[in-house]
Coordinates of C-alpha atoms and ligand atoms in Angstrom, one line a residue:
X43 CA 0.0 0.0 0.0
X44 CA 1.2 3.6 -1.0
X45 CA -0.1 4.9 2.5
X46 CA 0.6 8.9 2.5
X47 CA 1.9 8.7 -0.5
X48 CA 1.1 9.7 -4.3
X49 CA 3.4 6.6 -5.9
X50 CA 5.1 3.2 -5.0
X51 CA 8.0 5.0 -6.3
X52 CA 8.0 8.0 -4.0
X53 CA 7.2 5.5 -1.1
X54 CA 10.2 3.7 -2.0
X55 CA 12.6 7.0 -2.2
X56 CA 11.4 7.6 1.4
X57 CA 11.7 4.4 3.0
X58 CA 15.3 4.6 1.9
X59 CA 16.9 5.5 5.6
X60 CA 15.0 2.2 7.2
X61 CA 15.8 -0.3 4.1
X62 CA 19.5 0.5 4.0
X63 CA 19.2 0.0 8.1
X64 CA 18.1 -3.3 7.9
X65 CA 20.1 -4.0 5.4
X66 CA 23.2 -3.0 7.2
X67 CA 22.1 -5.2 10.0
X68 CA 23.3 -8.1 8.5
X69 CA 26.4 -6.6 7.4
X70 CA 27.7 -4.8 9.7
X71 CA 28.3 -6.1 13.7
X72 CA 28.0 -2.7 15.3
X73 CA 29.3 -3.8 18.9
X74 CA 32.5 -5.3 17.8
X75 CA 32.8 -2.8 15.2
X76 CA 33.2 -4.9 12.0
X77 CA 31.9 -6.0 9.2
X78 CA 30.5 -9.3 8.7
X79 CA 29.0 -11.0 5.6
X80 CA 25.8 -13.8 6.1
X81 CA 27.4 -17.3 7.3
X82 CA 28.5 -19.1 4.0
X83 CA 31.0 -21.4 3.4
X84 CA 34.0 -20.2 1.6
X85 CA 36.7 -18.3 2.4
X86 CA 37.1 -15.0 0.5
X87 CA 40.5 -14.3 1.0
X88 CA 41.8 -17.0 -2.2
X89 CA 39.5 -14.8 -4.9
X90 CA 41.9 -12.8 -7.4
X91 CA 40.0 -11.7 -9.5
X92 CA 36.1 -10.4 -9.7
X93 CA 33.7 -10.5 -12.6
X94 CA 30.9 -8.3 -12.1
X95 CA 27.0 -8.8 -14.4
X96 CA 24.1 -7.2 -14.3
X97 CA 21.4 -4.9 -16.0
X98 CA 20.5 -1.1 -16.0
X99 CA 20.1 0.2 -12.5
X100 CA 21.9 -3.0 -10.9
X101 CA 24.4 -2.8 -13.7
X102 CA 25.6 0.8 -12.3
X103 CA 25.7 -0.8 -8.2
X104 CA 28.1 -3.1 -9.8
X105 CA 30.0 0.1 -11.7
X106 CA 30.1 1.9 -8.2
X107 CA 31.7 -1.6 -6.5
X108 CA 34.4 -1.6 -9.0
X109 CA 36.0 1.7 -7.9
X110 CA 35.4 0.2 -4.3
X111 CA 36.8 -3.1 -4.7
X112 CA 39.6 -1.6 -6.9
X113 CA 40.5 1.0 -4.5
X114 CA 39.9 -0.7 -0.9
X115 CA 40.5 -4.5 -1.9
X116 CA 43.0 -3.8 -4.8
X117 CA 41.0 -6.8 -6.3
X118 CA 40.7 -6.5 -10.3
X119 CA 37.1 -6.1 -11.6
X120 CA 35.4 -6.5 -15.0
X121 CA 32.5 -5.7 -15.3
X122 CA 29.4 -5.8 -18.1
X123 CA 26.0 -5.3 -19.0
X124 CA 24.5 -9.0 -19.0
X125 CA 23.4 -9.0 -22.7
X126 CA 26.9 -8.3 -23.4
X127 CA 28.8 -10.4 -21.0
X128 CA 27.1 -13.5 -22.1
X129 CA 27.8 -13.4 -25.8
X130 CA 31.3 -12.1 -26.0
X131 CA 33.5 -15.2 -24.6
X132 CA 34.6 -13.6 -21.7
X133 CA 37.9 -14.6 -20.2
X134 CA 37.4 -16.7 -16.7
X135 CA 40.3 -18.0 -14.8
X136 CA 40.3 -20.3 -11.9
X137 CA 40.0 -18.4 -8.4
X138 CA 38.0 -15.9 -9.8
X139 CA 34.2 -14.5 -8.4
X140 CA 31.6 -13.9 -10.2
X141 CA 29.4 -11.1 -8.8
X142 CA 25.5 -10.8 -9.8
X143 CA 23.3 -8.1 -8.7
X144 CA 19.7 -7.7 -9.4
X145 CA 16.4 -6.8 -7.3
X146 CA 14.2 -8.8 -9.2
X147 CA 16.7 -12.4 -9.5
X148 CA 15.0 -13.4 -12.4
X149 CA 16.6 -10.9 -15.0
X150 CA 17.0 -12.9 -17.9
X151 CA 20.5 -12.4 -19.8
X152 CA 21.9 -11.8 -15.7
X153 CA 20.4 -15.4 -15.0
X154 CA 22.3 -17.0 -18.1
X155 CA 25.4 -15.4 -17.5
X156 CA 25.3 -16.6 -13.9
X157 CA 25.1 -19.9 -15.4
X158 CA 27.7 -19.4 -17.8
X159 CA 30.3 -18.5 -15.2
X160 CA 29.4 -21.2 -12.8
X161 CA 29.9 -23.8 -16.0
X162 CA 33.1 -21.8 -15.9
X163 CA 34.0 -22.6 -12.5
X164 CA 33.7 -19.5 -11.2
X165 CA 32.9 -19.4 -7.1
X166 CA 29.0 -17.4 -7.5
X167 CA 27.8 -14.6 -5.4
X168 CA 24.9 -12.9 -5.6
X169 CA 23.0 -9.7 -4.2
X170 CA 19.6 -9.8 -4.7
X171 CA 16.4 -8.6 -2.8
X172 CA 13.7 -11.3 -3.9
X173 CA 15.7 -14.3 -1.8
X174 CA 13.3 -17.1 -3.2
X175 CA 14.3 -15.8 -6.6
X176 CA 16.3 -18.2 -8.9
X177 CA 19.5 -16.2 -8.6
X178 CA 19.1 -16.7 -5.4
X179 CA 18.6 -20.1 -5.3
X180 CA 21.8 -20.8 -7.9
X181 CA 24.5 -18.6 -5.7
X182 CA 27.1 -20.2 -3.9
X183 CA 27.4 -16.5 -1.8
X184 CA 24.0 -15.2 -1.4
X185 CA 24.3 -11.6 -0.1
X186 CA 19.8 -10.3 0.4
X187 CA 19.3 -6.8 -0.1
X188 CA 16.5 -6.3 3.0
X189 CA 14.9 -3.3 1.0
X190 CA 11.3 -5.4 1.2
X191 CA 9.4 -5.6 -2.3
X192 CA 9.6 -2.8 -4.6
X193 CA 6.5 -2.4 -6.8
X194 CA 7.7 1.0 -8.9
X195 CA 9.4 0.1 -11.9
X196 CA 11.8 2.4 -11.6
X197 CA 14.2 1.1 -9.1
X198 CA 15.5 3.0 -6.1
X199 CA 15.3 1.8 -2.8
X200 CA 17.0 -2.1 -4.1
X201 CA 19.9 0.0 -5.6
X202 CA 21.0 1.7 -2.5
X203 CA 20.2 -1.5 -0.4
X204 CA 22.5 -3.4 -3.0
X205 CA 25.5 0.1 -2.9
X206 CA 25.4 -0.9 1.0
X207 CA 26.0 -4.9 0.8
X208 CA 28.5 -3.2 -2.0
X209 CA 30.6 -1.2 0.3
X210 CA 29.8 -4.1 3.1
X211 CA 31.7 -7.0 0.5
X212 CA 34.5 -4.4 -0.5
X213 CA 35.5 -3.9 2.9
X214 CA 35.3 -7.9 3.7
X215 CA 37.2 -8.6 0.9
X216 CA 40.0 -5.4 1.9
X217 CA 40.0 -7.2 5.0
X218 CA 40.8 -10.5 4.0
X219 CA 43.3 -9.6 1.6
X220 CA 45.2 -7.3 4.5
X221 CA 44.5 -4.1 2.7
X222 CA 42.4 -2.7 5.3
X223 CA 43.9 -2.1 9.1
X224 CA 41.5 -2.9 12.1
X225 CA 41.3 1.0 12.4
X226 CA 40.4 1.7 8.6
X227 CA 37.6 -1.3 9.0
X228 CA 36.4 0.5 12.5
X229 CA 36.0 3.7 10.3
X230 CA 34.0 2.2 7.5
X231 CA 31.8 0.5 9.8
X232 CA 31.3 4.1 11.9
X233 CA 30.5 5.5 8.3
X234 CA 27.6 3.3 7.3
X235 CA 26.1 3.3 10.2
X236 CA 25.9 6.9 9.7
X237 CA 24.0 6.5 6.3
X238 CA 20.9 6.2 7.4
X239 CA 21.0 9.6 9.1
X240 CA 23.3 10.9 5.8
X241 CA 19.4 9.7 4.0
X242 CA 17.2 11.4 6.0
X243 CA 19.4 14.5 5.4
X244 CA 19.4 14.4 1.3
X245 CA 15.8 13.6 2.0
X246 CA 15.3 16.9 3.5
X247 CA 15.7 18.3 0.3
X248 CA 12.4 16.9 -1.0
X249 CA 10.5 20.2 -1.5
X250 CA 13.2 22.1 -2.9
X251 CA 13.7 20.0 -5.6
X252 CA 10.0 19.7 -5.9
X253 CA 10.0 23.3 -6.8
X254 CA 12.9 23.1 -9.2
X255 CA 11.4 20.4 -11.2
X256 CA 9.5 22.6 -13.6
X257 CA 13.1 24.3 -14.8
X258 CA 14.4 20.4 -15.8
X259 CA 10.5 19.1 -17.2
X260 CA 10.4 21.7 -20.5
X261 CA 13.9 20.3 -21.4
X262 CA 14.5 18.3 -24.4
X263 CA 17.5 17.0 -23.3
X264 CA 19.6 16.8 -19.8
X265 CA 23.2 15.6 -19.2
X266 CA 24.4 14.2 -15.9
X267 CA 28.3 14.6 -14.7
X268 CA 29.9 12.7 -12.3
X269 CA 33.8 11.2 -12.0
X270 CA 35.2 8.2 -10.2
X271 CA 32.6 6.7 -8.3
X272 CA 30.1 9.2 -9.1
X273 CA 29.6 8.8 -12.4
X274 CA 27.9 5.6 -12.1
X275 CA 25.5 7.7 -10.5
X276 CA 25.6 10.4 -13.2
X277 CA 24.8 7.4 -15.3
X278 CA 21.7 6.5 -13.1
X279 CA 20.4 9.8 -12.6
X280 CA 20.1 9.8 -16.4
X281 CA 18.3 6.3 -16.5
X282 CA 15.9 7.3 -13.8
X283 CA 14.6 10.3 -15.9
X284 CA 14.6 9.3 -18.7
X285 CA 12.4 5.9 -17.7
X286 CA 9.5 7.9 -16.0
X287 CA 9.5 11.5 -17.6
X288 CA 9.9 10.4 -21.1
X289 CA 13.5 13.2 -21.3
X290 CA 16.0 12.3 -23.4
X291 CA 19.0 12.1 -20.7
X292 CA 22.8 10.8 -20.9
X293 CA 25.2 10.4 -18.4
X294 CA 29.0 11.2 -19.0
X295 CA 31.9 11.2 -16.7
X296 CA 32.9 14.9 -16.3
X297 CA 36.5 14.4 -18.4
X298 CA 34.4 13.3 -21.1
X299 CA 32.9 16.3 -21.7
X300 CA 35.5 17.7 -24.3
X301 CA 35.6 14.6 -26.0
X302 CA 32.6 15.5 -27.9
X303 CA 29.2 16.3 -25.5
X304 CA 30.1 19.8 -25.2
X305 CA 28.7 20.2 -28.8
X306 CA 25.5 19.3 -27.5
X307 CA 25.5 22.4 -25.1
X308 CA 23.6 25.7 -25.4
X309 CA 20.8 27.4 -22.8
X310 CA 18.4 24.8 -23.7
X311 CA 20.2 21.7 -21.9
X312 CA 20.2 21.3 -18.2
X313 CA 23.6 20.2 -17.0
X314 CA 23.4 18.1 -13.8
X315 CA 26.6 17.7 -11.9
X316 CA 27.1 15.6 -9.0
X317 CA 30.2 16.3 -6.9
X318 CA 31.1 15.6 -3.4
X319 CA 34.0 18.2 -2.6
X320 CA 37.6 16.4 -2.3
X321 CA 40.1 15.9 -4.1
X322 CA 39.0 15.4 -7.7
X323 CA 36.5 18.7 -7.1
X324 CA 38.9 21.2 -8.5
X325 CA 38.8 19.1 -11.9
X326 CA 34.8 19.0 -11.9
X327 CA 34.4 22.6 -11.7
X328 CA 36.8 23.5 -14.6
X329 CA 34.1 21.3 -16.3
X330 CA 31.7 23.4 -15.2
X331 CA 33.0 26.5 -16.3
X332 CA 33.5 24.5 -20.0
X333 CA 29.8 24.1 -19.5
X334 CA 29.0 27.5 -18.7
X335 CA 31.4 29.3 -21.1
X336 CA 28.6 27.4 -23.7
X337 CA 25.8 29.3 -21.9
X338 CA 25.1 25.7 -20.3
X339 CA 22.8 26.1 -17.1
X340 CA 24.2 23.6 -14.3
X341 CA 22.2 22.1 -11.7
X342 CA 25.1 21.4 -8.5
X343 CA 25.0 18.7 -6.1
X344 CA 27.4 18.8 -3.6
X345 CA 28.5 19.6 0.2
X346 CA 28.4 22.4 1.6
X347 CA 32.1 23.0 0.6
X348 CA 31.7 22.3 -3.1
X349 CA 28.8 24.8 -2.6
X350 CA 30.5 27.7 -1.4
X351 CA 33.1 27.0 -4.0
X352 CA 31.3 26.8 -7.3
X353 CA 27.8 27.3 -6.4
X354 CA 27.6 30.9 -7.4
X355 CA 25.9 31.3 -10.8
X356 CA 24.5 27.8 -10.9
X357 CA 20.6 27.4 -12.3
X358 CA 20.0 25.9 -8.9
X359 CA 22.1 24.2 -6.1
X360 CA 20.9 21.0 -4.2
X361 CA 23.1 20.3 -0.6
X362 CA 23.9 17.2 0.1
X363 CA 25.7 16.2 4.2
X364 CA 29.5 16.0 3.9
X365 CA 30.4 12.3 3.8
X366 CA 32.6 9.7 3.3
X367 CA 33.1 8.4 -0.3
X368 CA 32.0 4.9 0.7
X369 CA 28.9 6.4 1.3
X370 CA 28.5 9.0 -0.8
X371 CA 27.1 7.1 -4.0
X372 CA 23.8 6.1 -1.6
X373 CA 23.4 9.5 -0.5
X374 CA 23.6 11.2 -4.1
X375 CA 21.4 8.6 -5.1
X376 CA 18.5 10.3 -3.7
X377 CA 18.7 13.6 -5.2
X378 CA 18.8 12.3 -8.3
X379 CA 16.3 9.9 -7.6
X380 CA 13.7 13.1 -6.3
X381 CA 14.7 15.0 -9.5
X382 CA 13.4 12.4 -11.8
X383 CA 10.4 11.8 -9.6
X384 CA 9.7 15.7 -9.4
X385 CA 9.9 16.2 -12.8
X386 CA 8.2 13.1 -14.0
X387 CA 5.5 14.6 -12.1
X388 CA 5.4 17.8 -13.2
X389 CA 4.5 16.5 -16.8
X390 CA 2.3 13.9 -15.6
X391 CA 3.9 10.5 -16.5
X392 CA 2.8 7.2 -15.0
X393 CA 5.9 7.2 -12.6
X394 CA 5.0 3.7 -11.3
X395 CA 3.9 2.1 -14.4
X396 CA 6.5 3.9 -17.3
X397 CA 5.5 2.8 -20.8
X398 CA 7.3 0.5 -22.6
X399 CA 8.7 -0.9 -19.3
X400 CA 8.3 -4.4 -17.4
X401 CA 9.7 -4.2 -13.8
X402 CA 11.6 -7.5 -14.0
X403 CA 12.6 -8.4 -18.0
X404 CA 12.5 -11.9 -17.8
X405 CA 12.9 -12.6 -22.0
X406 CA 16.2 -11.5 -23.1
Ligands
M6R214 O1 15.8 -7.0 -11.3 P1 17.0 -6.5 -11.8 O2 17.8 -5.7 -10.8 O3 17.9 -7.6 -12.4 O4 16.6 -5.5 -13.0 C1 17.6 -4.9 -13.8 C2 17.0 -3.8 -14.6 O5 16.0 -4.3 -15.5 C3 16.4 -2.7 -13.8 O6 17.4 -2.1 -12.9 C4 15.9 -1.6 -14.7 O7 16.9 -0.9 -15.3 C5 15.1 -0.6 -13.8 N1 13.9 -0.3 -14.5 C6 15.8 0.7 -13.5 O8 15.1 1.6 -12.8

């Protein structure tokens, strides 16, 4: 039942904070101050090598755990699109995991490639929120999202529930390789407890970006920005508009920009740009002034720092709580998610049942 609320979907974006809580309950042992993946049977510290598959919104969790297992586990990660993976011969080598993630578990082309790489001998994990599903029932590592059913088609609550077991497995696996210290683990775990709270706080933002909607819904077109482990979600932000308000929408990793997108700048197209200040903010903003110098209007998400710093002649700013990168990608996630929602609204799509759309593709 929607309950208070106009749309599955918008029910969803706000029962964020509790999903990713429960979530994080099986992941994280908060008294001893660790992380801790469901009781399975093999021992994660032999993997060398991870192969990540699966579709649209799940497709860019996986995208987001690649700079995470890269950067904490120093663990090598391919990744692909499911209807690719399947069909181009991929190389698997002994010792190596294959990662799956989808909400529904029945996604077609992610279901045969799960099957190819277990023919392959790869050791099988999966996250996935339906846990009677039949990726669920093939995996040799289940890891359940706890985000409860989601009925919109447009997914948001699974994909921050699945960034969470994301940023849960990285740190594991950092662990068991000896690339994470007992006091860097501590601090992870501190940080996702905090996301919850880091939710509720983006959440906040809900009626300001209500009221900004109608300068994105006359828009032809809109780009999203985002670099290192923000573009995925520059990637996603472009998805979810584009599936429920019908706006053409493309995601691009900020460098990219001069590599050809910038020809598609002028007043009319909304540039979104999602940047947590740190260290590879000074680079975003000179894209932003690329953008500008077009006549490009640009929509900023960011801390209060990145704010201060680059806000200033921006078609509208959106302030997201300093945080850590580990949990940064959940808590951008809902801005972008709001946007979409806001300005599917204002030209009066069916947000929870998009045209053209199934909410679990089951054919391939
Ligand atoms: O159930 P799955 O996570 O495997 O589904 C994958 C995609 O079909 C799904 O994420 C789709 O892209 C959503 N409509 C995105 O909002």
């Amino acid at each position: 039942e929607k309950g208070n609320y106009r749309h599955f979907m918008q029910k969803e974006i706000f029962e964020q904070p509790t999903v990713v809580a429960q979530t994080l309950r099986s992941y994280v042992r908060q008294l001893e101050q660790a992380v801790a993946l469901p009781q399975f049977d093999f021992d994660l510290s032999g993997i060398n090598r991870v192969t990540i598959v699966a579709c649209g919104t799940s497709y860019y969790a996986g995208l987001v755990a690649k700079y995470w297992f890269e950067q904490f586990a120093r663990l090598p990660v391919d990744i692909d699109v499911a209807s690719e993976f399947r069909y181009r011969d991929p190389v698997l080598e002994p010792g190596g995991l294959a990662l799956f993630i989808s909400q529904s578990g029945e996604t077609a082309d992610t279901l045969a490639a799960l099957r190819h790489c277990k023919a392959a001998g790869q050791t099988i994990a999966v996250v996935v929120n339906v846990p009677t599903s039949s990726m669920a029932r093939e995996a040799d590592l289940l890891l359940p999202t706890h985000a409860g059913p989601e009925i919109g088609v447009a997914s948001t609550k699974a994909f921050t529930c699945q960034l969470a077991v994301l940023a849960a497995l990285a740190a594991h696996l950092a662990v068991k390789r000896g690339r994470m210290s007992r006091a860097e683990e501590c601090e992870v775990v501190a940080q996702l407890i905090e996301t919850p709270s880091a939710l509720n706080a983006a959440l906040a933002h809900d009626d300001e970006i209500a009221a900004m909607a109608h300068l994105i819904a006359p828009a032809r077109d809109v780009l999203y920005l985002g670099r290192g482990q923000d573009y995925p979600l520059a990637l996603e932000g472009a998805l979810k508009l584009k599936e429920i308000s019908y706006i053409h929408a493309e995601g691009y990793a900020a460098g990219e920009m001069k590599h050809g997108p910038i020809a598609l700048i002028d007043e009319a197209v909304p540039v979104i740009v999602l940047a947590p200040s740190g260290p590879l903010f000074e680079k975003t903003v000179s894209n932003m002034q690329e953008v500008r110098a077009r006549g490009g209007k640009i929509v900023l998400i960011s801390d209060a720092e990145g704010l201060a710093e680059a806000g200033e002649g921006c078609l509208a700013t959106i302030e997201m709580p300093k945080v850590h990168p580990l949990i940064a990608p959940l808590v951008y996630a809902v801005p972008v998610q709001l946007l979409a929602y806001h300005v599917a609204c204002a030209k009066g799509t069916d947000v929870d049942q998009p045209r053209n759309l199934a909410k679990s593709v089951t054919v391939e």
